Every structure is written in structure tokens, then in C-alpha cells.
């Protein structure tokens, strides 16, 4: 999806328009840092990834053809930069692999479902109940956000990149798939696993003291 | 036929839980979506999970409000420096 104005911004960058660069940096910066954090450990390395990304963007600006949106293209460059830096830090797994399936069913342990000998196999033994507290309510919001931030930070890098772009930055599935170089189906698998873990963390937080996770 | 007895083509709760992101993305074929809607209408447990996923997405969205990743003045100047060097090295069009 090409954003309105992308072509004008790219044209301005090619002309050496510093104001256009300042604006696009301002717009993309928080998102680029959020994504970079999934790949490298330190704040310093995150800063390096972002700076290297802008250098690569400028060097490649004449090759940008507008087949994707500018932000998709910039993020795909960032992911390459971040991954090569992460390789140097020797802490990366192949991005295209989905990784091992996680335990349980989207965060619910196998004991939550009836086995093949149950009355209704595959149905709940103890059904979850709705959260009684609204995690978005103002009194809880700061605390809840910290729980979610921690859960997102603990995700494997591929899941973290997908949930960040989809649910924090509001990208569409196809756009995320294009930026990360994965299929839309794999993008959704990664998103589901990521959301399942964040849901689990929220559930533990919201039901603490109630004796049982929903 | 009573409502509570699962039929052959009904989805199980495990299947529904695995399909929630596909459902929220509207990525399911029509038939499967209909089966899932039918299941949700009768299953409080799966409805609760769907609602919890929606809430999870909403709360995750609020992470954008955190300002730890906002552009600071030092970084802005460094990046503008990158741009100026790049621009100066560029052959005139």
C-alpha cells in the first residue's frame, strides 16, 4: 500500500531537502526503535541500528520504486540491518522459520480441554471466564501497560516484530508480511502466538489473587 | 437435535482458540467463519477468549504512547548530520 505523499517525500529526499528528511525521521523514529529492540540488546545497539538504517535508506533512495509504501521499505531495510548486527552479536534464529510450536493451545494448557475419551473431546474442561477488571481502566492502565511491555519484550524476535507492527503501530497483515519478507499466513501464525503469550501475561496479572487464572 | 450436542462438522474449542487471530483478521473462508460464529454463539468459554484477545490487542496498542522511543534532540542532530554528509557527497542531478 503506497501512502499518499510517499512519492513527494522520496522526490524531496532525492533533491536533498533536509526538512523532508527531518519530518520523515520524526515520523518513523519511535517505530524503528520499537522494531530494532526485538533484535539487539542494548540501547546503544538500537541507536546504531536506526542510524545504519537511515544511511542505507539514503544510499538506496534512488532505487526506491514505490512498489511498497515508504515505511514498508524502510522497515525491511531496518530488519536487514538489525539482523546482520544481531548475527555479529550471535543471537539470532532464522527469521523465516516459525520456530517450534508453543506448548498448549494458544497459551491454554492441554488439561484445559477434554481428551479423546471425554464426553466432548476438544472442548473446555474448565472454560475461561471474562476478565472482571477492565485493563484499560485508568487506575490500572500504567501497571497493565508495563505487564504488556514486559510480555512483548520477552517474545522471540519474529513474534515481537509482528505484534509490534500489527498491534502497536497498526499495520495491516499484508504490509507486515511484505516488510518482513514472510508469507501472510506465517505472519498470522506469529501474531497469534505473540498475542496468546501477551494474553496469558495479562490474565495472570488480572486474576492474581483470585486463586485461578481464567 | 439439541443445541448442546456437537455435530460432526462443528468446531471444537481447541480449533476455535487456534483460529481467533484468523477470525479477527477476517481471513477465514466463509464456511469456516460461519461455523466459528455458530460455535461462539453457544460457547461462553470461547467467547470469553475472543473478548480477551480483543482486549489484549487494545492494550498492546497503548504501548505506542510510551515515550522511551521518541526522537531526542541529540539523535535528531546526529541524523541530520548523516543527511548533510550524504547530500554533500551526492553528485549534482
PDB file of C-alpha atoms in Angstrom:
ATOM      1  CA  UNK A   1       0.000   0.000   0.000  1.00  0.00           C
ATOM      2  CA  UNK A   2       1.596   3.274  -1.066  1.00  0.00           C
ATOM      3  CA  UNK A   3       0.774   6.138   1.268  1.00  0.00           C
ATOM      4  CA  UNK A   4      -0.354   9.421  -0.193  1.00  0.00           C
ATOM      5  CA  UNK A   5       2.650  11.687  -0.214  1.00  0.00           C
ATOM      6  CA  UNK A   6       5.296   8.950  -0.344  1.00  0.00           C
ATOM      7  CA  UNK A   7       6.301   9.913  -3.870  1.00  0.00           C
ATOM      8  CA  UNK A   8       6.609  13.578  -2.914  1.00  0.00           C
ATOM      9  CA  UNK A   9       8.707  12.729   0.165  1.00  0.00           C
ATOM     10  CA  UNK A  10      11.037  10.479  -1.838  1.00  0.00           C
ATOM     11  CA  UNK A  11      11.391  13.136  -4.528  1.00  0.00           C
ATOM     12  CA  UNK A  12      12.278  15.731  -1.844  1.00  0.00           C
ATOM     13  CA  UNK A  13      14.862  13.398  -0.282  1.00  0.00           C
ATOM     14  CA  UNK A  14      16.480  12.848  -3.669  1.00  0.00           C
ATOM     15  CA  UNK A  15      16.704  16.622  -4.083  1.00  0.00           C
ATOM     16  CA  UNK A  16      18.494  16.857  -0.724  1.00  0.00           C
ATOM     17  CA  UNK A  17      15.593  18.566   1.102  1.00  0.00           C
ATOM     18  CA  UNK A  18      16.678  18.479   4.745  1.00  0.00           C
ATOM     19  CA  UNK A  19      13.262  19.482   6.064  1.00  0.00           C
ATOM     20  CA  UNK A  20      11.674  16.492   4.328  1.00  0.00           C
ATOM     21  CA  UNK A  21      14.268  14.221   5.916  1.00  0.00           C
ATOM     22  CA  UNK A  22      13.684  15.741   9.371  1.00  0.00           C
ATOM     23  CA  UNK A  23       9.940  15.116   9.029  1.00  0.00           C
ATOM     24  CA  UNK A  24      10.240  11.526   7.909  1.00  0.00           C
ATOM     25  CA  UNK A  25      12.756  10.783  10.672  1.00  0.00           C
ATOM     26  CA  UNK A  26      10.385  12.295  13.238  1.00  0.00           C
ATOM     27  CA  UNK A  27       7.510  10.199  11.925  1.00  0.00           C
ATOM     28  CA  UNK A  28       9.310   6.846  11.728  1.00  0.00           C
ATOM     29  CA  UNK A  29      11.725   7.067  14.632  1.00  0.00           C
ATOM     30  CA  UNK A  30       9.680   5.559  17.523  1.00  0.00           C
ATOM     31  CA  UNK A  31       8.500   2.711  15.302  1.00  0.00           C
ATOM     32  CA  UNK A  32      12.019   1.930  14.071  1.00  0.00           C
ATOM     33  CA  UNK A  33      13.337   1.825  17.631  1.00  0.00           C
ATOM     34  CA  UNK A  34      10.494  -0.465  18.733  1.00  0.00           C
ATOM     35  CA  UNK A  35      11.307  -2.908  15.943  1.00  0.00           C
ATOM     36  CA  UNK A  36      15.079  -2.708  16.475  1.00  0.00           C
ATOM     37  CA  UNK A  37      14.644  -3.590  20.146  1.00  0.00           C
ATOM     38  CA  UNK A  38      13.480  -7.051  19.157  1.00  0.00           C
ATOM     39  CA  UNK A  39      16.828  -7.804  17.525  1.00  0.00           C
ATOM     40  CA  UNK A  40      19.543  -6.207  19.616  1.00  0.00           C
ATOM     41  CA  UNK A  41      20.065  -5.985  23.317  1.00  0.00           C
ATOM     42  CA  UNK A  42      21.345  -2.581  24.291  1.00  0.00           C
ATOM     43  CA  UNK A  43      20.006   0.937  23.823  1.00  0.00           C
ATOM     44  CA  UNK A  44      23.275   1.786  22.140  1.00  0.00           C
ATOM     45  CA  UNK A  45      22.854  -1.025  19.611  1.00  0.00           C
ATOM     46  CA  UNK A  46      19.267   0.091  18.969  1.00  0.00           C
ATOM     47  CA  UNK A  47      20.570   3.594  18.187  1.00  0.00           C
ATOM     48  CA  UNK A  48      23.215   2.101  15.868  1.00  0.00           C
ATOM     49  CA  UNK A  49      20.632   0.025  14.007  1.00  0.00           C
ATOM     50  CA  UNK A  50      18.408   3.049  13.446  1.00  0.00           C
ATOM     51  CA  UNK A  51      21.303   5.218  12.256  1.00  0.00           C
ATOM     52  CA  UNK A  52      22.634   2.496   9.917  1.00  0.00           C
ATOM     53  CA  UNK A  53      19.113   2.126   8.570  1.00  0.00           C
ATOM     54  CA  UNK A  54      18.867   5.793   7.616  1.00  0.00           C
ATOM     55  CA  UNK A  55      22.283   5.627   5.949  1.00  0.00           C
ATOM     56  CA  UNK A  56      21.120   2.609   3.930  1.00  0.00           C
ATOM     57  CA  UNK A  57      17.820   4.320   3.106  1.00  0.00           C
ATOM     58  CA  UNK A  58      19.595   7.391   1.734  1.00  0.00           C
ATOM     59  CA  UNK A  59      22.091   5.306  -0.219  1.00  0.00           C
ATOM     60  CA  UNK A  60      19.253   3.327  -1.741  1.00  0.00           C
ATOM     61  CA  UNK A  61      16.744   6.140  -2.231  1.00  0.00           C
ATOM     62  CA  UNK A  62      17.313   6.272  -5.990  1.00  0.00           C
ATOM     63  CA  UNK A  63      16.354   2.607  -6.182  1.00  0.00           C
ATOM     64  CA  UNK A  64      13.033   3.041  -4.343  1.00  0.00           C
ATOM     65  CA  UNK A  65      10.363   2.316  -6.924  1.00  0.00           C
ATOM     66  CA  UNK A  66       7.214   2.810  -4.893  1.00  0.00           C
ATOM     67  CA  UNK A  67       6.079  -0.773  -5.202  1.00  0.00           C
ATOM     68  CA  UNK A  68       5.595  -0.797  -1.447  1.00  0.00           C
ATOM     69  CA  UNK A  69       4.936   2.116   0.867  1.00  0.00           C
ATOM     70  CA  UNK A  70       7.951   4.078   2.048  1.00  0.00           C
ATOM     71  CA  UNK A  71       7.539   2.822   5.610  1.00  0.00           C
ATOM     72  CA  UNK A  72       7.367  -0.813   4.473  1.00  0.00           C
ATOM     73  CA  UNK A  73      10.579  -0.316   2.511  1.00  0.00           C
ATOM     74  CA  UNK A  74      12.333   1.458   5.403  1.00  0.00           C
ATOM     75  CA  UNK A  75      11.340  -1.255   7.895  1.00  0.00           C
ATOM     76  CA  UNK A  76      12.515  -4.013   5.542  1.00  0.00           C
ATOM     77  CA  UNK A  77      15.905  -2.258   5.429  1.00  0.00           C
ATOM     78  CA  UNK A  78      15.922  -1.909   9.209  1.00  0.00           C
ATOM     79  CA  UNK A  79      15.231  -5.603   9.668  1.00  0.00           C
ATOM     80  CA  UNK A  80      18.186  -6.485   7.414  1.00  0.00           C
ATOM     81  CA  UNK A  81      20.487  -4.090   9.261  1.00  0.00           C
ATOM     82  CA  UNK A  82      19.279  -5.299  12.660  1.00  0.00           C
ATOM     83  CA  UNK A  83      19.649  -8.947  11.716  1.00  0.00           C
ATOM     84  CA  UNK A  84      23.209  -8.566  10.476  1.00  0.00           C
ATOM     85  CA  UNK A  85      24.094  -6.735  13.686  1.00  0.00           C
ATOM     86  CA  UNK A  86      22.352  -9.446  15.714  1.00  0.00           C
ATOM     87  CA  UNK A  87      24.387 -12.057  13.839  1.00  0.00           C
ATOM     88  CA  UNK A  88      27.517 -10.269  14.993  1.00  0.00           C
ATOM     89  CA  UNK A  89      26.110 -10.444  18.500  1.00  0.00           C
ATOM     90  CA  UNK A  90      25.481 -14.134  17.733  1.00  0.00           C
ATOM     91  CA  UNK A  91      21.932 -14.178  18.930  1.00  0.00           C
ATOM     92  CA  UNK A  92      19.662 -14.779  16.014  1.00  0.00           C
ATOM     93  CA  UNK A  93      17.450 -17.536  14.686  1.00  0.00           C
ATOM     94  CA  UNK A  94      16.333 -17.899  11.078  1.00  0.00           C
ATOM     95  CA  UNK A  95      13.511 -15.423  10.701  1.00  0.00           C
ATOM     96  CA  UNK A  96      11.571 -17.320   8.118  1.00  0.00           C
ATOM     97  CA  UNK A  97      11.210 -20.378  10.326  1.00  0.00           C
ATOM     98  CA  UNK A  98       8.220 -20.247  12.617  1.00  0.00           C
ATOM     99  CA  UNK A  99      10.145 -21.909  15.398  1.00  0.00           C
ATOM    100  CA  UNK A 100       8.830 -24.765  17.492  1.00  0.00           C
ATOM    101  CA  UNK A 101       5.118 -24.775  18.198  1.00  0.00           C
ATOM    102  CA  UNK A 102       4.467 -23.392  21.621  1.00  0.00           C
ATOM    103  CA  UNK A 103       3.194 -25.537  24.415  1.00  0.00           C
ATOM    104  CA  UNK A 104      -0.521 -25.920  24.804  1.00  0.00           C
ATOM    105  CA  UNK A 105      -3.201 -24.312  22.671  1.00  0.00           C
ATOM    106  CA  UNK A 106      -2.560 -20.587  22.307  1.00  0.00           C
ATOM    107  CA  UNK A 107      -1.403 -20.403  25.901  1.00  0.00           C
ATOM    108  CA  UNK A 108      -4.020 -22.743  27.349  1.00  0.00           C
ATOM    109  CA  UNK A 109      -2.577 -25.939  28.806  1.00  0.00           C
ATOM    110  CA  UNK A 110      -3.753 -29.296  27.407  1.00  0.00           C
ATOM    111  CA  UNK A 111      -5.517 -30.006  30.720  1.00  0.00           C
ATOM    112  CA  UNK A 112      -7.959 -27.204  29.881  1.00  0.00           C
ATOM    113  CA  UNK A 113      -9.511 -29.357  27.143  1.00  0.00           C
ATOM    114  CA  UNK A 114     -11.204 -32.729  27.230  1.00  0.00           C
ATOM    115  CA  UNK A 115      -9.144 -35.582  25.835  1.00  0.00           C
ATOM    116  CA  UNK A 116     -10.282 -38.068  23.180  1.00  0.00           C
ATOM    117  CA  UNK A 117     -12.125 -40.073  25.854  1.00  0.00           C
ATOM    118  CA  UNK A 118     -14.015 -37.078  27.213  1.00  0.00           C
ATOM    119  CA  UNK A 119     -17.703 -36.504  26.631  1.00  0.00           C
ATOM    120  CA  UNK A 120     -16.909 -33.698  24.183  1.00  0.00           C
ATOM    121  CA  UNK A 121     -13.294 -34.123  23.017  1.00  0.00           C
ATOM    122  CA  UNK A 122     -11.525 -30.840  22.324  1.00  0.00           C
ATOM    123  CA  UNK A 123     -13.985 -28.818  24.379  1.00  0.00           C
ATOM    124  CA  UNK A 124     -13.218 -26.987  27.606  1.00  0.00           C
ATOM    125  CA  UNK A 125     -12.855 -28.817  30.880  1.00  0.00           C
ATOM    126  CA  UNK A 126     -12.759 -25.535  32.777  1.00  0.00           C
ATOM    127  CA  UNK A 127     -13.944 -22.763  30.465  1.00  0.00           C
ATOM    128  CA  UNK A 128     -12.230 -19.366  30.795  1.00  0.00           C
ATOM    129  CA  UNK A 129     -14.345 -16.632  32.302  1.00  0.00           C
ATOM    130  CA  UNK A 130     -14.404 -12.996  31.183  1.00  0.00           C
ATOM    131  CA  UNK A 131     -11.941 -10.672  32.862  1.00  0.00           C
ATOM    132  CA  UNK A 132     -13.840  -8.806  35.521  1.00  0.00           C
ATOM    133  CA  UNK A 133     -11.417  -5.903  35.643  1.00  0.00           C
ATOM    134  CA  UNK A 134     -11.085  -3.645  32.634  1.00  0.00           C
ATOM    135  CA  UNK A 135      -7.336  -3.498  31.981  1.00  0.00           C
ATOM    136  CA  UNK A 136      -7.788  -0.243  30.099  1.00  0.00           C
ATOM    137  CA  UNK A 137      -9.419   1.467  33.077  1.00  0.00           C
ATOM    138  CA  UNK A 138      -7.352   4.432  34.125  1.00  0.00           C
ATOM    139  CA  UNK A 139      -6.412   3.146  37.570  1.00  0.00           C
ATOM    140  CA  UNK A 140      -4.887   0.034  36.052  1.00  0.00           C
ATOM    141  CA  UNK A 141      -3.594   1.409  32.791  1.00  0.00           C
ATOM    142  CA  UNK A 142       0.028   2.172  33.721  1.00  0.00           C
ATOM    143  CA  UNK A 143       0.526  -1.088  35.549  1.00  0.00           C
ATOM    144  CA  UNK A 144      -1.157  -3.100  32.813  1.00  0.00           C
ATOM    145  CA  UNK A 145       0.907  -1.445  30.119  1.00  0.00           C
ATOM    146  CA  UNK A 146       4.082  -2.416  31.993  1.00  0.00           C
ATOM    147  CA  UNK A 147       2.909  -6.036  32.114  1.00  0.00           C
ATOM    148  CA  UNK A 148       2.208  -5.998  28.383  1.00  0.00           C
ATOM    149  CA  UNK A 149       5.500  -4.259  27.571  1.00  0.00           C
ATOM    150  CA  UNK A 150       7.355  -6.917  29.524  1.00  0.00           C
ATOM    151  CA  UNK A 151       5.469  -9.742  27.811  1.00  0.00           C
ATOM    152  CA  UNK A 152       6.198  -8.269  24.373  1.00  0.00           C
ATOM    153  CA  UNK A 153       9.889  -7.807  25.254  1.00  0.00           C
ATOM    154  CA  UNK A 154      10.125 -11.484  26.219  1.00  0.00           C
ATOM    155  CA  UNK A 155       8.849 -12.729  22.826  1.00  0.00           C
ATOM    156  CA  UNK A 156      11.117 -14.335  20.209  1.00  0.00           C
ATOM    157  CA  UNK A 157      12.230 -11.695  17.706  1.00  0.00           C
ATOM    158  CA  UNK A 158       9.954 -12.743  14.853  1.00  0.00           C
ATOM    159  CA  UNK A 159       6.821 -12.729  17.048  1.00  0.00           C
ATOM    160  CA  UNK A 160       7.891  -9.474  18.605  1.00  0.00           C
ATOM    161  CA  UNK A 161       8.403  -7.757  15.249  1.00  0.00           C
ATOM    162  CA  UNK A 162       4.992  -8.890  14.004  1.00  0.00           C
ATOM    163  CA  UNK A 163       2.974  -7.923  17.099  1.00  0.00           C
ATOM    164  CA  UNK A 164       4.768  -4.578  17.296  1.00  0.00           C
ATOM    165  CA  UNK A 165       3.989  -3.647  13.714  1.00  0.00           C
ATOM    166  CA  UNK A 166       0.445  -5.027  13.796  1.00  0.00           C
ATOM    167  CA  UNK A 167      -0.845  -4.108  17.236  1.00  0.00           C
ATOM    168  CA  UNK A 168       1.361  -1.203  18.330  1.00  0.00           C
ATOM    169  CA  UNK A 169       1.901   0.553  15.013  1.00  0.00           C
ATOM    170  CA  UNK A 170      -1.364  -0.567  13.435  1.00  0.00           C
ATOM    171  CA  UNK A 171      -0.024  -2.011  10.173  1.00  0.00           C
ATOM    172  CA  UNK A 172      -2.074  -4.396   8.049  1.00  0.00           C
ATOM    173  CA  UNK A 173      -1.157  -8.082   7.748  1.00  0.00           C
ATOM    174  CA  UNK A 174      -0.062  -7.848   4.097  1.00  0.00           C
ATOM    175  CA  UNK A 175       2.128  -4.828   4.842  1.00  0.00           C
ATOM    176  CA  UNK A 176       3.864  -6.597   7.734  1.00  0.00           C
ATOM    177  CA  UNK A 177       4.382  -9.703   5.616  1.00  0.00           C
ATOM    178  CA  UNK A 178       5.972  -7.578   2.866  1.00  0.00           C
ATOM    179  CA  UNK A 179       8.273  -5.691   5.251  1.00  0.00           C
ATOM    180  CA  UNK A 180       9.466  -8.852   6.982  1.00  0.00           C
ATOM    181  CA  UNK A 181       9.673 -10.959   3.847  1.00  0.00           C
ATOM    182  CA  UNK A 182       7.331 -13.687   5.116  1.00  0.00           C
ATOM    183  CA  UNK A 183       4.025 -15.068   3.878  1.00  0.00           C
ATOM    184  CA  UNK A 184       0.761 -13.607   5.140  1.00  0.00           C
ATOM    185  CA  UNK A 185      -0.095 -16.978   6.659  1.00  0.00           C
ATOM    186  CA  UNK A 186       3.153 -17.153   8.628  1.00  0.00           C
ATOM    187  CA  UNK A 187       2.686 -13.554   9.669  1.00  0.00           C
ATOM    188  CA  UNK A 188      -0.673 -14.532  11.194  1.00  0.00           C
ATOM    189  CA  UNK A 189       0.737 -17.616  12.923  1.00  0.00           C
ATOM    190  CA  UNK A 190       3.448 -15.481  14.527  1.00  0.00           C
ATOM    191  CA  UNK A 191       0.886 -12.839  15.504  1.00  0.00           C
ATOM    192  CA  UNK A 192      -1.393 -15.420  17.088  1.00  0.00           C
ATOM    193  CA  UNK A 193       1.423 -16.912  19.145  1.00  0.00           C
ATOM    194  CA  UNK A 194       2.547 -13.484  20.244  1.00  0.00           C
ATOM    195  CA  UNK A 195      -0.961 -12.374  21.231  1.00  0.00           C
ATOM    196  CA  UNK A 196      -1.518 -15.660  23.048  1.00  0.00           C
ATOM    197  CA  UNK A 197       1.514 -15.011  25.251  1.00  0.00           C
ATOM    198  CA  UNK A 198       0.557 -11.426  25.945  1.00  0.00           C
ATOM    199  CA  UNK A 199      -2.997 -12.558  26.777  1.00  0.00           C
ATOM    200  CA  UNK A 200      -1.556 -15.108  29.186  1.00  0.00           C
ATOM    201  CA  UNK A 201       0.548 -12.450  30.909  1.00  0.00           C
ATOM    202  CA  UNK A 202      -2.481 -10.152  31.174  1.00  0.00           C
ATOM    203  CA  UNK A 203      -4.584 -12.997  32.502  1.00  0.00           C
ATOM    204  CA  UNK A 204      -2.037 -13.788  35.208  1.00  0.00           C
ATOM    205  CA  UNK A 205      -1.915 -10.103  36.110  1.00  0.00           C
ATOM    206  CA  UNK A 206      -5.675  -9.530  36.152  1.00  0.00           C
ATOM    207  CA  UNK A 207      -6.601 -12.697  38.006  1.00  0.00           C
ATOM    208  CA  UNK A 208      -3.782 -12.532  40.573  1.00  0.00           C
ATOM    209  CA  UNK A 209      -5.400 -13.025  43.943  1.00  0.00           C
ATOM    210  CA  UNK A 210      -8.497 -14.623  42.500  1.00  0.00           C
ATOM    211  CA  UNK A 211      -6.922 -18.029  43.001  1.00  0.00           C
ATOM    212  CA  UNK A 212      -7.175 -19.258  39.429  1.00  0.00           C
ATOM    213  CA  UNK A 213      -6.233 -17.975  36.013  1.00  0.00           C
ATOM    214  CA  UNK A 214      -9.296 -17.759  33.806  1.00  0.00           C
TER     215      UNK A 214
ATOM    216  CA  UNK B   1     -31.127 -32.344  17.661  1.00  0.00           C
ATOM    217  CA  UNK B   2     -30.299 -30.280  20.705  1.00  0.00           C
ATOM    218  CA  UNK B   3     -28.020 -27.272  20.753  1.00  0.00           C
ATOM    219  CA  UNK B   4     -25.545 -28.773  23.155  1.00  0.00           C
ATOM    220  CA  UNK B   5     -24.553 -31.944  21.351  1.00  0.00           C
ATOM    221  CA  UNK B   6     -21.657 -31.300  18.955  1.00  0.00           C
ATOM    222  CA  UNK B   7     -22.251 -32.360  15.366  1.00  0.00           C
ATOM    223  CA  UNK B   8     -19.599 -33.773  13.058  1.00  0.00           C
ATOM    224  CA  UNK B   9     -18.677 -30.528  11.316  1.00  0.00           C
ATOM    225  CA  UNK B  10     -18.762 -28.437  14.485  1.00  0.00           C
ATOM    226  CA  UNK B  11     -15.527 -26.844  15.563  1.00  0.00           C
ATOM    227  CA  UNK B  12     -14.006 -27.874  18.868  1.00  0.00           C
ATOM    228  CA  UNK B  13     -12.921 -25.293  21.428  1.00  0.00           C
ATOM    229  CA  UNK B  14      -9.253 -26.062  20.682  1.00  0.00           C
ATOM    230  CA  UNK B  15      -9.847 -25.342  16.992  1.00  0.00           C
ATOM    231  CA  UNK B  16     -11.668 -22.102  17.788  1.00  0.00           C
ATOM    232  CA  UNK B  17      -8.914 -20.896  20.101  1.00  0.00           C
ATOM    233  CA  UNK B  18      -6.312 -21.523  17.386  1.00  0.00           C
ATOM    234  CA  UNK B  19      -8.366 -19.599  14.801  1.00  0.00           C
ATOM    235  CA  UNK B  20      -9.055 -16.432  16.766  1.00  0.00           C
ATOM    236  CA  UNK B  21      -6.435 -14.282  15.048  1.00  0.00           C
ATOM    237  CA  UNK B  22      -7.622 -15.516  11.627  1.00  0.00           C
ATOM    238  CA  UNK B  23     -11.160 -14.649  12.728  1.00  0.00           C
ATOM    239  CA  UNK B  24     -10.206 -11.159  13.899  1.00  0.00           C
ATOM    240  CA  UNK B  25      -8.308 -10.614  10.610  1.00  0.00           C
ATOM    241  CA  UNK B  26     -11.353 -11.811   8.669  1.00  0.00           C
ATOM    242  CA  UNK B  27      -9.068 -14.302   6.946  1.00  0.00           C
ATOM    243  CA  UNK B  28     -11.329 -17.357   7.219  1.00  0.00           C
ATOM    244  CA  UNK B  29     -13.270 -18.878   4.324  1.00  0.00           C
ATOM    245  CA  UNK B  30     -16.984 -18.083   4.617  1.00  0.00           C
ATOM    246  CA  UNK B  31     -17.993 -21.585   5.688  1.00  0.00           C
ATOM    247  CA  UNK B  32     -15.390 -21.781   8.415  1.00  0.00           C
ATOM    248  CA  UNK B  33     -16.284 -18.323   9.649  1.00  0.00           C
ATOM    249  CA  UNK B  34     -19.926 -19.332   9.864  1.00  0.00           C
ATOM    250  CA  UNK B  35     -19.015 -22.457  11.855  1.00  0.00           C
ATOM    251  CA  UNK B  36     -16.927 -20.344  14.181  1.00  0.00           C
ATOM    252  CA  UNK B  37     -19.729 -17.806  14.673  1.00  0.00           C
ATOM    253  CA  UNK B  38     -22.084 -20.662  15.407  1.00  0.00           C
ATOM    254  CA  UNK B  39     -19.669 -22.077  17.986  1.00  0.00           C
ATOM    255  CA  UNK B  40     -19.195 -18.695  19.661  1.00  0.00           C
ATOM    256  CA  UNK B  41     -22.948 -18.226  19.974  1.00  0.00           C
ATOM    257  CA  UNK B  42     -23.151 -21.330  22.141  1.00  0.00           C
ATOM    258  CA  UNK B  43     -19.807 -21.312  23.952  1.00  0.00           C
ATOM    259  CA  UNK B  44     -19.199 -18.855  26.782  1.00  0.00           C
ATOM    260  CA  UNK B  45     -15.606 -20.070  27.238  1.00  0.00           C
ATOM    261  CA  UNK B  46     -14.564 -19.357  23.660  1.00  0.00           C
ATOM    262  CA  UNK B  47     -16.498 -16.051  23.678  1.00  0.00           C
ATOM    263  CA  UNK B  48     -14.511 -15.050  26.762  1.00  0.00           C
ATOM    264  CA  UNK B  49     -11.252 -15.920  24.989  1.00  0.00           C
ATOM    265  CA  UNK B  50     -12.250 -13.886  21.915  1.00  0.00           C
ATOM    266  CA  UNK B  51     -13.023 -10.903  24.137  1.00  0.00           C
ATOM    267  CA  UNK B  52      -9.709 -11.338  25.974  1.00  0.00           C
ATOM    268  CA  UNK B  53      -7.826 -11.352  22.659  1.00  0.00           C
ATOM    269  CA  UNK B  54      -9.618  -8.149  21.630  1.00  0.00           C
ATOM    270  CA  UNK B  55      -8.664  -6.547  24.944  1.00  0.00           C
ATOM    271  CA  UNK B  56      -5.082  -7.789  24.541  1.00  0.00           C
ATOM    272  CA  UNK B  57      -4.843  -6.136  21.125  1.00  0.00           C
ATOM    273  CA  UNK B  58      -6.263  -2.888  22.524  1.00  0.00           C
ATOM    274  CA  UNK B  59      -3.884  -2.797  25.487  1.00  0.00           C
ATOM    275  CA  UNK B  60      -0.890  -3.668  23.300  1.00  0.00           C
ATOM    276  CA  UNK B  61      -1.866  -0.695  21.141  1.00  0.00           C
ATOM    277  CA  UNK B  62      -1.373   1.641  24.095  1.00  0.00           C
ATOM    278  CA  UNK B  63       2.368   0.844  24.062  1.00  0.00           C
ATOM    279  CA  UNK B  64       2.611   3.421  21.278  1.00  0.00           C
ATOM    280  CA  UNK B  65       2.040   6.063  23.966  1.00  0.00           C
ATOM    281  CA  UNK B  66       5.301   5.198  25.710  1.00  0.00           C
ATOM    282  CA  UNK B  67       7.792   7.907  25.012  1.00  0.00           C
ATOM    283  CA  UNK B  68      11.016   5.946  25.592  1.00  0.00           C
ATOM    284  CA  UNK B  69      11.440   5.705  21.837  1.00  0.00           C
ATOM    285  CA  UNK B  70      10.641   9.303  20.993  1.00  0.00           C
ATOM    286  CA  UNK B  71      13.258  11.142  18.964  1.00  0.00           C
ATOM    287  CA  UNK B  72      15.572  13.143  21.238  1.00  0.00           C
ATOM    288  CA  UNK B  73      17.463  16.288  20.199  1.00  0.00           C
ATOM    289  CA  UNK B  74      20.904  14.661  20.154  1.00  0.00           C
ATOM    290  CA  UNK B  75      19.758  11.849  17.883  1.00  0.00           C
ATOM    291  CA  UNK B  76      17.902  14.301  15.639  1.00  0.00           C
ATOM    292  CA  UNK B  77      21.114  16.316  15.176  1.00  0.00           C
ATOM    293  CA  UNK B  78      23.156  13.165  14.513  1.00  0.00           C
ATOM    294  CA  UNK B  79      20.707  12.003  11.863  1.00  0.00           C
ATOM    295  CA  UNK B  80      20.574  15.426  10.230  1.00  0.00           C
ATOM    296  CA  UNK B  81      24.382  15.227  10.133  1.00  0.00           C
ATOM    297  CA  UNK B  82      24.100  11.896   8.330  1.00  0.00           C
ATOM    298  CA  UNK B  83      21.762  13.525   5.828  1.00  0.00           C
ATOM    299  CA  UNK B  84      24.053  16.520   5.234  1.00  0.00           C
ATOM    300  CA  UNK B  85      27.090  14.311   4.625  1.00  0.00           C
ATOM    301  CA  UNK B  86      25.101  12.121   2.266  1.00  0.00           C
ATOM    302  CA  UNK B  87      23.715  15.158   0.455  1.00  0.00           C
ATOM    303  CA  UNK B  88      27.161  16.780   0.115  1.00  0.00           C
ATOM    304  CA  UNK B  89      28.639  13.598  -1.384  1.00  0.00           C
ATOM    305  CA  UNK B  90      25.868  13.256  -3.893  1.00  0.00           C
ATOM    306  CA  UNK B  91      26.706  14.084  -7.489  1.00  0.00           C
ATOM    307  CA  UNK B  92      24.579  17.011  -8.694  1.00  0.00           C
ATOM    308  CA  UNK B  93      21.469  15.855 -10.549  1.00  0.00           C
TER     309      UNK B  93
END
